Coordinates of C-alpha atoms and ligand atoms in Angstrom, one line a residue:
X1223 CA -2.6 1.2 -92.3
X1224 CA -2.6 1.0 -88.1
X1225 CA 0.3 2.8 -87.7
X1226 CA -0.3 6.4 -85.5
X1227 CA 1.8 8.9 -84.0
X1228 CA -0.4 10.0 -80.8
X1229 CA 1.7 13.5 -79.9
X1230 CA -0.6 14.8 -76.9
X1231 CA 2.3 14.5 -74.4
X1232 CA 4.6 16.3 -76.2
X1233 CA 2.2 19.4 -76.0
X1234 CA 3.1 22.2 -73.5
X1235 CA -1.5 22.2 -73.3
X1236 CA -0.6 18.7 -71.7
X1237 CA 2.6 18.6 -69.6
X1238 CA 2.8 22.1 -68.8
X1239 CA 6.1 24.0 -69.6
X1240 CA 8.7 21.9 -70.9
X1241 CA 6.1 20.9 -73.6
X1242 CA 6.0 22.6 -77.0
X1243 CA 3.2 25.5 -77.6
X1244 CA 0.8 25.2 -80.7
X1245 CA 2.5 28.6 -81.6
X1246 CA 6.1 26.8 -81.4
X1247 CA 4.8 24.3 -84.3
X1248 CA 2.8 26.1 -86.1
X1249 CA 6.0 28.6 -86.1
X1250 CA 8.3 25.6 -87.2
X1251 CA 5.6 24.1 -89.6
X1252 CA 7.4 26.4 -92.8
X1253 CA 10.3 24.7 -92.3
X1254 CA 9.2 21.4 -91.8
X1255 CA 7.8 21.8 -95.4
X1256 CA 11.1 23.2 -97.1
X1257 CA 12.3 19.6 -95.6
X1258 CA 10.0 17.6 -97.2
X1259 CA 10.1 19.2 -100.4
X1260 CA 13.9 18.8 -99.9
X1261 CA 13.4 15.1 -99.9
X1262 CA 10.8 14.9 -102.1
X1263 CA 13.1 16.5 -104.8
X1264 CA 15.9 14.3 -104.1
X1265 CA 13.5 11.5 -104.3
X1266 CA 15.8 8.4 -105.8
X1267 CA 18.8 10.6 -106.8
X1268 CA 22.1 10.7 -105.0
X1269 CA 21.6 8.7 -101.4
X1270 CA 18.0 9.1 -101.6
X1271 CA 17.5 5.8 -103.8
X1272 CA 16.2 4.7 -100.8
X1273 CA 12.9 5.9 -101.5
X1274 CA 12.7 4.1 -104.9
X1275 CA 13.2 0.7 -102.4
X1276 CA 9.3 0.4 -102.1
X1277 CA 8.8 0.3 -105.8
X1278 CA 11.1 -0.9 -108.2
X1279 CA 12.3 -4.1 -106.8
X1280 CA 9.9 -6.6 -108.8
X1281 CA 12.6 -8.3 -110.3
X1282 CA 15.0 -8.4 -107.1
X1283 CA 12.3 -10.1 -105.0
X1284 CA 11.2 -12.5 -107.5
X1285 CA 15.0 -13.2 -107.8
X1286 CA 15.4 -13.5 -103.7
X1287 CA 12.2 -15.4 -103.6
X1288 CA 13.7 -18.3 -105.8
X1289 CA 17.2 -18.1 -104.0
X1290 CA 15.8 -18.4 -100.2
X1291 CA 13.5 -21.3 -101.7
X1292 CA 16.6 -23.3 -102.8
X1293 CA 18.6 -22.3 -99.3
X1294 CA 15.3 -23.5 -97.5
X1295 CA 16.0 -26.9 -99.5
X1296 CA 19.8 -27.0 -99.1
X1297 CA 20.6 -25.7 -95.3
X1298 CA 20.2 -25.6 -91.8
X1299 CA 21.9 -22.8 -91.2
X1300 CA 22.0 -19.2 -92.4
X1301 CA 24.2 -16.7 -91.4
X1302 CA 24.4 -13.3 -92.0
X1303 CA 28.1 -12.0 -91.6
X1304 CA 28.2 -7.8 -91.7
X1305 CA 28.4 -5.0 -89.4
X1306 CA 26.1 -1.6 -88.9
X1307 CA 23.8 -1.5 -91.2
X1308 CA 24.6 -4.5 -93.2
X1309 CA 23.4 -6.1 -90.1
X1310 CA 21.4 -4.2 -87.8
X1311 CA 18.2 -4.3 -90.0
X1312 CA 18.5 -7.9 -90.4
X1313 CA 18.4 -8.7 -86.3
X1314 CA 15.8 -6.2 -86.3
X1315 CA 13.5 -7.4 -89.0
X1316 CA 13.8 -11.4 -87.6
X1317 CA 13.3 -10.7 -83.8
X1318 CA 9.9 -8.5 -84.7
X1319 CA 8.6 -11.1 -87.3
X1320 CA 9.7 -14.3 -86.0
X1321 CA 8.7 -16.8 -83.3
X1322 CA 11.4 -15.3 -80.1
X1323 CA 13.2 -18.4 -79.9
X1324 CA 13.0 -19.7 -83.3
X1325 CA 16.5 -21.0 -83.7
X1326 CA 15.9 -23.5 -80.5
X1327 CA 12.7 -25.0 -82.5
X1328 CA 12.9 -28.4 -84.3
X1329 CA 12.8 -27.6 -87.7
X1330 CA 9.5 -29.5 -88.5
X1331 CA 8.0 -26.9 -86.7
X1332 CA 10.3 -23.9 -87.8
X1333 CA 10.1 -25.0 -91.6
X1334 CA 13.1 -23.1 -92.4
X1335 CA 17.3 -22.5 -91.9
X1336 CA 18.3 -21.4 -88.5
X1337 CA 19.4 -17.6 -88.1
X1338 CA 22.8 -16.0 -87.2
X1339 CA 24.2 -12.4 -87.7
X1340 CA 27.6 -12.2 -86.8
X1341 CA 28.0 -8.3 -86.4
X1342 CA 30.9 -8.7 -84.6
X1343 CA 34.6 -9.5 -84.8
X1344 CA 34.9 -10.8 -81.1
X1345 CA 36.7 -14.1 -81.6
X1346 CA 35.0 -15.8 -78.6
X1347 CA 31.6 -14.7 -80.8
X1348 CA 32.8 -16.3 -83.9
X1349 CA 34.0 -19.2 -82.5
X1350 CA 31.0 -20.0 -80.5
X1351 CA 28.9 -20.2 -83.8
X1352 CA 31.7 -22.9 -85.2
X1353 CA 31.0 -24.6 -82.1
X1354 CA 27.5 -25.0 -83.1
X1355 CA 27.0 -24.8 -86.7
X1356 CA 28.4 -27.0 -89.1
X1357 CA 30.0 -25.1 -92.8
X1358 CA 29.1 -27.7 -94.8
X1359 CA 25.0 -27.4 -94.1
X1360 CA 25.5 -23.2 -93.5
X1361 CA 25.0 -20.7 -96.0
X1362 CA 27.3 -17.3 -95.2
X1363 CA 25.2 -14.3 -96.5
X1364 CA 28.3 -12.0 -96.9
X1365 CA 27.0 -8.0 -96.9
X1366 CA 29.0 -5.0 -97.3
X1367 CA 27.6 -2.2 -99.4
X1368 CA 31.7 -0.8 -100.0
X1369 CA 33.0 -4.3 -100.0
X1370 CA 35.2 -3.2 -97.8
X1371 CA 34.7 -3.6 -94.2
X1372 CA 37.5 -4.7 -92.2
X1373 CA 35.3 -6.4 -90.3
X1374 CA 32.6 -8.3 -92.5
X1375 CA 36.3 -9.0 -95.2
X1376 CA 37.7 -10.6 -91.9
X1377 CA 34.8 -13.2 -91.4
X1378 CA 34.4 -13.6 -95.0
X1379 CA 38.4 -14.9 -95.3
X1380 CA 37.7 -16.7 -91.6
X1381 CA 34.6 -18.9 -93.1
X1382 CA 36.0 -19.6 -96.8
X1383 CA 39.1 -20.5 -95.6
X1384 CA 36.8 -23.2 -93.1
X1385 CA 34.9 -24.0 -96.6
X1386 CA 37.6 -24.6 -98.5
X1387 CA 39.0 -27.0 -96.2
X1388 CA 36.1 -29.2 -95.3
X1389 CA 34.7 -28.4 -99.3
X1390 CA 37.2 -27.7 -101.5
X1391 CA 35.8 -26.0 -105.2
X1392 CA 32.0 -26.9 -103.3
X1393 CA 33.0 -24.4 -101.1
X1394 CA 31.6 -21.0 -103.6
X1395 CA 28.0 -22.3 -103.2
X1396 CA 28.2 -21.3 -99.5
X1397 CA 28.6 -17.7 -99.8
X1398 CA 26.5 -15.3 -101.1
X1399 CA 27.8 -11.7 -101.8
X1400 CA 25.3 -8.8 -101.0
X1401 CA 27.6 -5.7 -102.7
X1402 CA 27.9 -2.6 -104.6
X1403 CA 27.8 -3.9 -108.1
X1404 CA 30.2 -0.9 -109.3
X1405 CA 32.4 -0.8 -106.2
X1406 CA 34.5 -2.7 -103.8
X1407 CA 36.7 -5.8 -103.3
X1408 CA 33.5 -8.3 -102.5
X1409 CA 32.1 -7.9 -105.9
X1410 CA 35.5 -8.6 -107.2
X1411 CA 36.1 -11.7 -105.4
X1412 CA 32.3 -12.7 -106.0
X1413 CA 33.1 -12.2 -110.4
X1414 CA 36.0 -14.6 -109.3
X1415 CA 34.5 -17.0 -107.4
X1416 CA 31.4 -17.0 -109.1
X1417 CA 29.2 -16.4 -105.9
X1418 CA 25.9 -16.1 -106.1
X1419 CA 25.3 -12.1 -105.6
X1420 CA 22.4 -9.4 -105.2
X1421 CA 23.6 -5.9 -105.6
X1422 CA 22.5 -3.0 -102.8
X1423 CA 22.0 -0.2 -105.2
X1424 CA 24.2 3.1 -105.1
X1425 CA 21.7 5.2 -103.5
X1426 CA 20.9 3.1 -101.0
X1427 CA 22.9 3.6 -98.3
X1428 CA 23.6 0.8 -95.0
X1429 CA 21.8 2.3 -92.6
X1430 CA 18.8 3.4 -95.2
X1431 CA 19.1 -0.3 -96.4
X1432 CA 17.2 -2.9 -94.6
X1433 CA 14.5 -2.7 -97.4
X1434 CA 16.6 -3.8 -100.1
X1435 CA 18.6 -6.9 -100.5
X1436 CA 20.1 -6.7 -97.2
X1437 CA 17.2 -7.2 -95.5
X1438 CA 15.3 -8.2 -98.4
X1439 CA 17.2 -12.1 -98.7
X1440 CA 17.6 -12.5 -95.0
X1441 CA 14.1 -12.2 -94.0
X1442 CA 13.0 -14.3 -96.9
X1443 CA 14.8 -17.1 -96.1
X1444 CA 13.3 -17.8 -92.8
X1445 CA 10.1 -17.2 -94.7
X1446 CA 9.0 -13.4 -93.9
X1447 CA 6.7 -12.4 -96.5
X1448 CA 8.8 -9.3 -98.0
X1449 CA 6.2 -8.6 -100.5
X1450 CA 4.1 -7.1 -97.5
X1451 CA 6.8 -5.1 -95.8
X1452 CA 7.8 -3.6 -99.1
X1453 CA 3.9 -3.0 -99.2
X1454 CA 3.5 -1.3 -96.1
X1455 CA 6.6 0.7 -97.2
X1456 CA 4.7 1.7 -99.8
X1457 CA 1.4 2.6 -98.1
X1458 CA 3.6 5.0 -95.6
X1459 CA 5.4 6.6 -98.4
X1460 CA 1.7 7.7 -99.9
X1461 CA 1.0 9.2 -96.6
X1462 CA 4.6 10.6 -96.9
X1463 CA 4.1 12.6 -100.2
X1464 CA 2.0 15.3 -98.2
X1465 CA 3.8 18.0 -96.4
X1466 CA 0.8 18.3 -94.1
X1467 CA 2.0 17.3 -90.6
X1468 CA -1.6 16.1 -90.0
X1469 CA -1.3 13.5 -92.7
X1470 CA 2.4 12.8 -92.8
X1471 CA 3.3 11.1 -89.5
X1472 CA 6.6 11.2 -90.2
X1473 CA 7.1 14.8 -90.6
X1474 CA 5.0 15.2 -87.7
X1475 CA 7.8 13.2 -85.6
X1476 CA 10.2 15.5 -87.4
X1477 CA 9.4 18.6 -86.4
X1478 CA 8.4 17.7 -82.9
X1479 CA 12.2 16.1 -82.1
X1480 CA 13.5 19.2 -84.4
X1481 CA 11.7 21.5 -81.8
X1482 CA 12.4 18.8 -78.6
X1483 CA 16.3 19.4 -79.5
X1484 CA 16.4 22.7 -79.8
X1485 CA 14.4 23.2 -76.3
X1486 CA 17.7 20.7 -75.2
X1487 CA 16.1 17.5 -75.3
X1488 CA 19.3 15.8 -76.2
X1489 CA 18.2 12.5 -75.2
X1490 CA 15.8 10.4 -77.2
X1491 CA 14.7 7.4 -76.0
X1492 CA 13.3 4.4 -78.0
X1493 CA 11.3 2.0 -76.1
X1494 CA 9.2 -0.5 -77.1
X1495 CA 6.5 -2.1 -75.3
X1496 CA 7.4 -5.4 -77.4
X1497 CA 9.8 -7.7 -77.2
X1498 CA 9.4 -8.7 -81.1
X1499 CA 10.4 -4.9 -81.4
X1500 CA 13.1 -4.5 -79.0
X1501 CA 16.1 -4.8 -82.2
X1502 CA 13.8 -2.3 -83.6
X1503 CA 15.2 0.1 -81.4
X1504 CA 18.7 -1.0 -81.8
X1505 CA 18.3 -0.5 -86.0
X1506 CA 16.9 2.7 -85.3
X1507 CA 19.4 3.8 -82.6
X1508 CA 22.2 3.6 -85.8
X1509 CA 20.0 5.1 -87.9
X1510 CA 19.1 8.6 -85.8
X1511 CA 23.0 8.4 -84.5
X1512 CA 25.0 7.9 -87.7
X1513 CA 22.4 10.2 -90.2
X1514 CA 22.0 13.3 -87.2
X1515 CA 25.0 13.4 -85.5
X1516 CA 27.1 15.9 -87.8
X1517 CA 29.9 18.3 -86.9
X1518 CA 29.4 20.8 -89.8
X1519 CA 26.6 21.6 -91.9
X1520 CA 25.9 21.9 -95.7
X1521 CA 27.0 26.0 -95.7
X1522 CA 30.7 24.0 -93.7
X1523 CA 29.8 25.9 -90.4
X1524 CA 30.4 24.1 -87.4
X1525 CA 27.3 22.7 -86.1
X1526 CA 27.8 19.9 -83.8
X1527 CA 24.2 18.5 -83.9
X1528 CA 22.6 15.5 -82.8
X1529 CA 20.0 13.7 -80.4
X1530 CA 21.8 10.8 -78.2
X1531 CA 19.8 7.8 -79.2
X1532 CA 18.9 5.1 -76.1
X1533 CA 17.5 1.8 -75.7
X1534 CA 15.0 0.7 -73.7
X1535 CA 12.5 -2.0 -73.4
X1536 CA 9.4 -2.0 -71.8
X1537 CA 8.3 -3.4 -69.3
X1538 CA 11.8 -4.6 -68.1
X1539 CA 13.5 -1.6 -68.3
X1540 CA 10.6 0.3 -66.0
X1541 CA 13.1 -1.7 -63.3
X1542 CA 16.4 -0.3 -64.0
X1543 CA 16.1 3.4 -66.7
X1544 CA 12.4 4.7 -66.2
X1545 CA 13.7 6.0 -62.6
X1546 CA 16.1 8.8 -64.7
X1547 CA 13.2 9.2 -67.2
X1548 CA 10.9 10.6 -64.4
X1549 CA 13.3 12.4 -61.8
X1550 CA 16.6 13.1 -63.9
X1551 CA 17.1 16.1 -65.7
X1552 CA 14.2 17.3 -68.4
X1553 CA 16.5 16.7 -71.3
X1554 CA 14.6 13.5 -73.4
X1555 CA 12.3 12.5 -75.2
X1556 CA 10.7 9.3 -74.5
X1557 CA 9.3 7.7 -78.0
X1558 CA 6.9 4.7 -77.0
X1559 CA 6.2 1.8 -79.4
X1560 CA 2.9 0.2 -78.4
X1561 CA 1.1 -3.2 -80.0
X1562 CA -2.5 -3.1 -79.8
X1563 CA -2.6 -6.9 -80.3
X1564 CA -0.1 -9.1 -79.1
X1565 CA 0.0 -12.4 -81.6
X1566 CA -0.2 -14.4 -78.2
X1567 CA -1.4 -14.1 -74.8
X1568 CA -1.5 -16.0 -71.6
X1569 CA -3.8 -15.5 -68.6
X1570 CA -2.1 -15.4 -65.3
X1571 CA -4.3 -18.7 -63.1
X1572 CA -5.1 -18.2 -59.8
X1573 CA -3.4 -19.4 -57.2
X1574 CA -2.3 -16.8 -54.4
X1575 CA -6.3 -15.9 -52.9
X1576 CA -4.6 -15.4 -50.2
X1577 CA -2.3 -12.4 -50.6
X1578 CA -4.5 -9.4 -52.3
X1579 CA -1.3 -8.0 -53.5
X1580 CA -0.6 -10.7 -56.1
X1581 CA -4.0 -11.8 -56.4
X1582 CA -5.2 -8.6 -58.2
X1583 CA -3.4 -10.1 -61.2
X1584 CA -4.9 -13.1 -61.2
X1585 CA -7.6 -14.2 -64.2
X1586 CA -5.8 -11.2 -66.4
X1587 CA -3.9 -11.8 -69.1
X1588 CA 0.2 -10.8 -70.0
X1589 CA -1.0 -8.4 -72.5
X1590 CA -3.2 -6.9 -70.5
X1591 CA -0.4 -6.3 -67.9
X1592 CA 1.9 -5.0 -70.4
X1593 CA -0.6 -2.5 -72.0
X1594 CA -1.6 -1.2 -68.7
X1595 CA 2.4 -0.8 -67.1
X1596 CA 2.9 1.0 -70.7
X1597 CA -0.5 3.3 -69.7
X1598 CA 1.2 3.7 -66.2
X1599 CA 4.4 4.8 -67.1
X1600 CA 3.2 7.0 -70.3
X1601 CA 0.4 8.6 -67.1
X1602 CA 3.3 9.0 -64.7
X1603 CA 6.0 10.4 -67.5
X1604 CA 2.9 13.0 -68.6
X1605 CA 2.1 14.2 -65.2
X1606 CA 6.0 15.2 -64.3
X1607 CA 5.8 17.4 -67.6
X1608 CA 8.6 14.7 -69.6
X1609 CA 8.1 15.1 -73.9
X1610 CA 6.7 11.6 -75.2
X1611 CA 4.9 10.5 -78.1
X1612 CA 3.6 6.8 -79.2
X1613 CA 3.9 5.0 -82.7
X1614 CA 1.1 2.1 -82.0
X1615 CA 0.3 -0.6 -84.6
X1616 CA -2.6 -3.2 -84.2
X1617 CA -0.1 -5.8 -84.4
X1618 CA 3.2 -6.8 -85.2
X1619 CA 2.9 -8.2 -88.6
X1620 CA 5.3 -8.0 -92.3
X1621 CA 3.2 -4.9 -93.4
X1622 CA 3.5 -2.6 -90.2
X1623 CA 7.2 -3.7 -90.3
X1624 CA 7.5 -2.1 -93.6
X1625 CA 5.7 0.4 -92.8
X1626 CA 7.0 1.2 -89.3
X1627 CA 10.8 1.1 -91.0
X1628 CA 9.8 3.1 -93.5
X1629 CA 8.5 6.3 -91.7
X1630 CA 11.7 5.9 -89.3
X1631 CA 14.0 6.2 -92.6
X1632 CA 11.9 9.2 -93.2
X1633 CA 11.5 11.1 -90.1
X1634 CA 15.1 10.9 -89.9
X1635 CA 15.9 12.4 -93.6
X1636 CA 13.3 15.4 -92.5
X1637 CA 14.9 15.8 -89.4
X1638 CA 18.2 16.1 -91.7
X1639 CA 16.8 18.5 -93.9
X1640 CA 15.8 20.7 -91.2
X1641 CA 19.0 20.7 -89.8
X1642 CA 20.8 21.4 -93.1
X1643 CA 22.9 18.2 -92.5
X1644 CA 24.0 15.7 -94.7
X1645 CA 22.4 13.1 -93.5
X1646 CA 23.8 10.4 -95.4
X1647 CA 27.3 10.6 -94.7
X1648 CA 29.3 9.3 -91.6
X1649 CA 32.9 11.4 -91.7
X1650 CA 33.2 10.3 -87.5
X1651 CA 32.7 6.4 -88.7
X1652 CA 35.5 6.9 -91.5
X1653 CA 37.9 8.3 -88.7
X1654 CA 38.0 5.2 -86.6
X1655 CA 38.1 2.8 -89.6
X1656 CA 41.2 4.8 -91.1
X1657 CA 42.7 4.6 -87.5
X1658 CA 42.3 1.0 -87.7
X1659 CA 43.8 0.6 -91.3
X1660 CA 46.6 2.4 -90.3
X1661 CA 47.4 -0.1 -86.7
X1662 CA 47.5 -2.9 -89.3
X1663 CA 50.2 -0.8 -91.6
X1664 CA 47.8 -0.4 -94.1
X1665 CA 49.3 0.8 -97.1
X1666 CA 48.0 4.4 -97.6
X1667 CA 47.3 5.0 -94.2
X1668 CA 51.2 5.7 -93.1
X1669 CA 50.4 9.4 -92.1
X1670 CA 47.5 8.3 -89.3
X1671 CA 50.0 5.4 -88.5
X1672 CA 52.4 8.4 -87.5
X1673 CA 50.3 10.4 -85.9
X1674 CA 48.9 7.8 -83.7
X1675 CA 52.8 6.7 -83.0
X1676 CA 53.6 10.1 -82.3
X1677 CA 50.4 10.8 -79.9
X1678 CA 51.7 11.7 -76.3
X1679 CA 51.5 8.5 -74.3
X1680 CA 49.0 8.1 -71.4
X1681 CA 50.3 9.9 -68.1
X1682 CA 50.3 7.5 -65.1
X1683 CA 49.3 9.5 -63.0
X1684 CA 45.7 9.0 -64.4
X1685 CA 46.2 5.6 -64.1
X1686 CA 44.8 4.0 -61.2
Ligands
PA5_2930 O1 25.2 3.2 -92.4 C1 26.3 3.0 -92.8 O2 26.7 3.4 -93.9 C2 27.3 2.2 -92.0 O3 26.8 1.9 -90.7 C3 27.6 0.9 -92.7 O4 26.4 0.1 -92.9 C4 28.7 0.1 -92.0 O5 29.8 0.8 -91.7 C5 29.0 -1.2 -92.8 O6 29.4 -0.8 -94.1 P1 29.5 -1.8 -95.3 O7 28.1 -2.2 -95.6 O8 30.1 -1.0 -96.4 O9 30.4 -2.9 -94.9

C-alpha cells in the first residue's frame, strides 16, 4: 500500500499558532476512537453496507465482467446517464484511470466504447451528445439508487423514446438499469422491459457508492481492472480496523479536520497535483458536502455543521486560488494530493540559451516541474502558518484508486461520528427536489406548490 497521510503542516510545532498542539490531539484522540468503534459497529448494517463493498461482490463482478465484455463487442458508445452520486464517481474513477483524452483516440488504440456521463439536464448538454453519438451503436447505463430522480427519469424517457424510434422492440438491449432492487420506479420499468439490471444494494448509499455497481460496470467497460480497486479497498479497510491514528490514516484525517473545524477552518480545499485526479476532487467535494453538512444532530439539537468543500487543481490553479490560500483569512485547510510517479513524462528541450529565465527549465522534465511547484507552494503555505496535509501514492493506478476512495468514504463517516451527525442522510437535497416536484404539479406535492405560489414576490427595488 503507497498511500500516506504526511500531517507535519498541520502541526502548531510546524506553522506556529494556527496549527494544532500535540496536547489538542492527543486530547481529541478519545473521541476519535468512540468514532471508529461507532462505525466499526455499524459495519454493513443500515447505510453502512458500504463497508461490505470490498468483500462480498464476487458474484457481482464476475457478472459485470461478462456484461462490459459483450458491450466491448456490441458498442461504440457508453453512456452513463445519472446525477450526484450515481455519476460523480464514475467521471472520477475514468479521468484518474484512463488515457486524458481517451474518447478522441481511434478505437484500435483505445480497445474499448467511448465514455459519456450525462450528469446534467441542460438541454444544450444532451443534445450535443445526440449530435455526436449515434443510439443505435450506444449503450445508456441508466443509475438511480431511488429510481426516482427527476433528472436521470427525464434522460431515461428522452433516450428510449430516441431508441424506440430508430429500434423499435431492439430498443430494451440499449439500457441498462443500475437500481434499488426493492425500491423505485426504474426497477419497475426494468421487470417490464426486461433490461438488463445490477442492483446497488440498500446500504449503500449514492455518494458511498462508486465501489459498487455504479462505479463497478462503468469502469469495467472501458476496461479498468475493478478487481484491484476493490483490492486496494480492501487493503485500506485492514489498515482501517485499528483505532490507532498512527495506523489508520483515515482516522488520522478525521480528527485533524474535526479539530481544523472547530479552530474555524471552515474551508477545505482539495487539490490535486494530478490532472488524472482532478474529478477526484469533484467526487469527494459531494461526498464531505452532502454526508457533513447537517443542520441538527442525532440528540435533534440544532447544529449547523459543516466544512465548505473546494476545488482546485494544481499547478493551474497556483495562477488564479493559491493567492487567497496564502494571504486571505486563516480559515482552510488545504489537503494536497501528490503522485510520486507520473505514468508519463516529457523533458522540456532546449532552445532559449539565451534567456536564463526560461532556460533554467530546460533538460528537466514535466514531472519534475510539477513536483517541485507542489513542494513550492506546500513550503510557502507552511511558512505563512496555513493547516495542510498530503495523501501521496506512488502512482496513479486501479489499486491506489481503490484505496484512495476508500479511506475518503471513511474519513468522512469518522468525521460524522464525531460530530454526532447522520451522515448518510441529505434532508437540504430532499428540499429542492420536493420544490421541484411541486413547480411541475406533482401530485402530492400541492402544499409546497402553495407555499411557493404564496411566497412574497421579489421587490424591485433589488432589482438592478
Ligand atoms: O448521495 C446521494 O444520495 C445523492 O447525491 C444521490 O446520489 C443523488 O441525489 C442521485 O440519487 P439517485 O441515485 O437516487 O438518482
Amino acid at each position: 500500500m503507497s498511500i500516506k497521510v504526511n500531517y507535519n503542516n498541520m502541526m502548531a510545532s510546524v506553522i506556529g499558532q494556527q496549527g494544532i498542539t500535540d496536547d489538542e490531539l492527543n486530547k481529541i484522540l478519545p473521541l476519535a476512537k468512540s468514532a471508529h468503534n461507532k462505525v466499526e459497529q455499524g459495519r454493513g448494517n443500515a447505510m453502512q453496507g458500504w463497508m461490505d463493498s470490498p468483500y462480498n461482490q464476487t458474484e457481482v463482478v464476475r457478472t459485470i465482467e461478462k456484461m462490459a465484455a459483450d458491450i466491448q463487442k456490441r458498442f461504440e458508445n457508453f453512456v452513463v446517464l445519472g446525477i450526484g452520486g450515481s455519476a460523480l464517481g464514475p467521471i472520477a474513477v475514468f479521468y484518474a484511470l484512463k488515457h486524458l483524452y481517451y474518447n478522441e483516440l481511434p478505437r484500435s488504440v483505445r480497445k474499448t466504447p467511448r465514455f459519456y456521463v450525462v450528469d446534467n439536464v441542460d438541454p444544450e448538454r444532451m443534445n450535443a451528445l445526440f449530435d455526436i453519438i449515434d443510439v443505435k451503436n450506444t449503450v445508456f447505463n441508466v443509475i438511480t439508487k431511488s429510481g426516482a430522480t427527476s433528472e436521470t427519469m427525464s434522460q431515461y424517457l428522452i433516450v428510449m423514446d430516441m431508441l424506440k424510434a430508430k429500434l423499435g422492440d431492439k430498443a430494451r438491449e440499449h439500457i441498462i438499469a443500475t437500481t434499488s432492487e426493492s425500491k423505485g420506479n426504474l426497477i419497475k420499468l426494468a421487470k417490464e422491459q426486461n433490461f438488463a439490471t445490477l442492483y446497488i444494494p440498500d446500504g449503500v448509499g449514492g455518494r458511498f457508492s462508486e465501489l459498487s455497481p455504479v462505479g463497478l460496470l462503468p469502469a469495467a467497460v472501458v476496461g479498468i481492472d475493478i478487481k484491484q480497486m476493490l483490492k486496494g479497498a480492501q487493503d485500506m479497510d485492514e489498515r482501517a480496523k485499528s483505532s490507532d491514528i498512527a495506523q489508520n490514516p483515515a482516522l488520522a484525517v478525521a480528527a485533524l479536520q474535526y479539530i481544523a473545524m472547530n479552530k474555524g477552518k471552515n474551508i477545505g480545499v482539495m487539490m490535486p497535483y494530478a490532472d488524472s485526479l482532478k474529478y477526484i476532487a469533484d467526487w469527494y467535494a459531494q461526498l464531505w458536502a452532502e454526508s457533513l453538512g447537517k443542520e441538527v444532530d442525532l440528540d435533534g439539537k440544532t447544529v449547523n455543521v459543516g466544512q465548505t468543500p473546494v476545488k482546485s487543481l494544481g499547478v493551474t490553479d497556483q495562477h488564479s486560488q493559491v493567492q487567497l490560500y496564502n494571504e486571505g483569512p486563516y480559515d482552510k485547510v488545504i489537503t494536497f494530493l501528490e503522485v510520486n510517479n507520473f505514468r508519463t513524462d516529457r523533458t522540456i528541450p532546449n532552445g532559449c540559451e539565451s534567456f536564463p529565465d526560461v532556460s533554467f527549465l530546460c533538460g528537466h522534465t514535466l514531472a519534475e516541474l510539477m513536483t517541485n511547484e507542489l513542494k513550492a507552494t506546500r513550503y510557502t503555505l507552511t511558512k505563512r502558518g496555513r493547516m495542510n496535509y498530503t495523501i501521496s501514492m506512488d502512482k496513479v493506478d486501479e489499486y491506489n484508486i481503490g484505496a484512495l476512495l476508500y479511506l475518503m468514504q471513511l474519513q468522512t463517516a469518522y468525521v460524522g461520528a464525531m460530530l454526532n451527525i447522520n451522515t448518510y442522510n441529505q434532508p437540504g437535497v430532499e428540499g429542492g427536489k420536493n420544490a421541484t416536484y411541486a413547480l411541475f404539479g406533482r401530485k402530492g406535492y400541492e402544499k409546497t406548490a402553495e407555499e411557493i405560489r404564496s411566497a412574497k414576490p421579489d421587490d424591485v427595488k433589488y432589482i438592478v
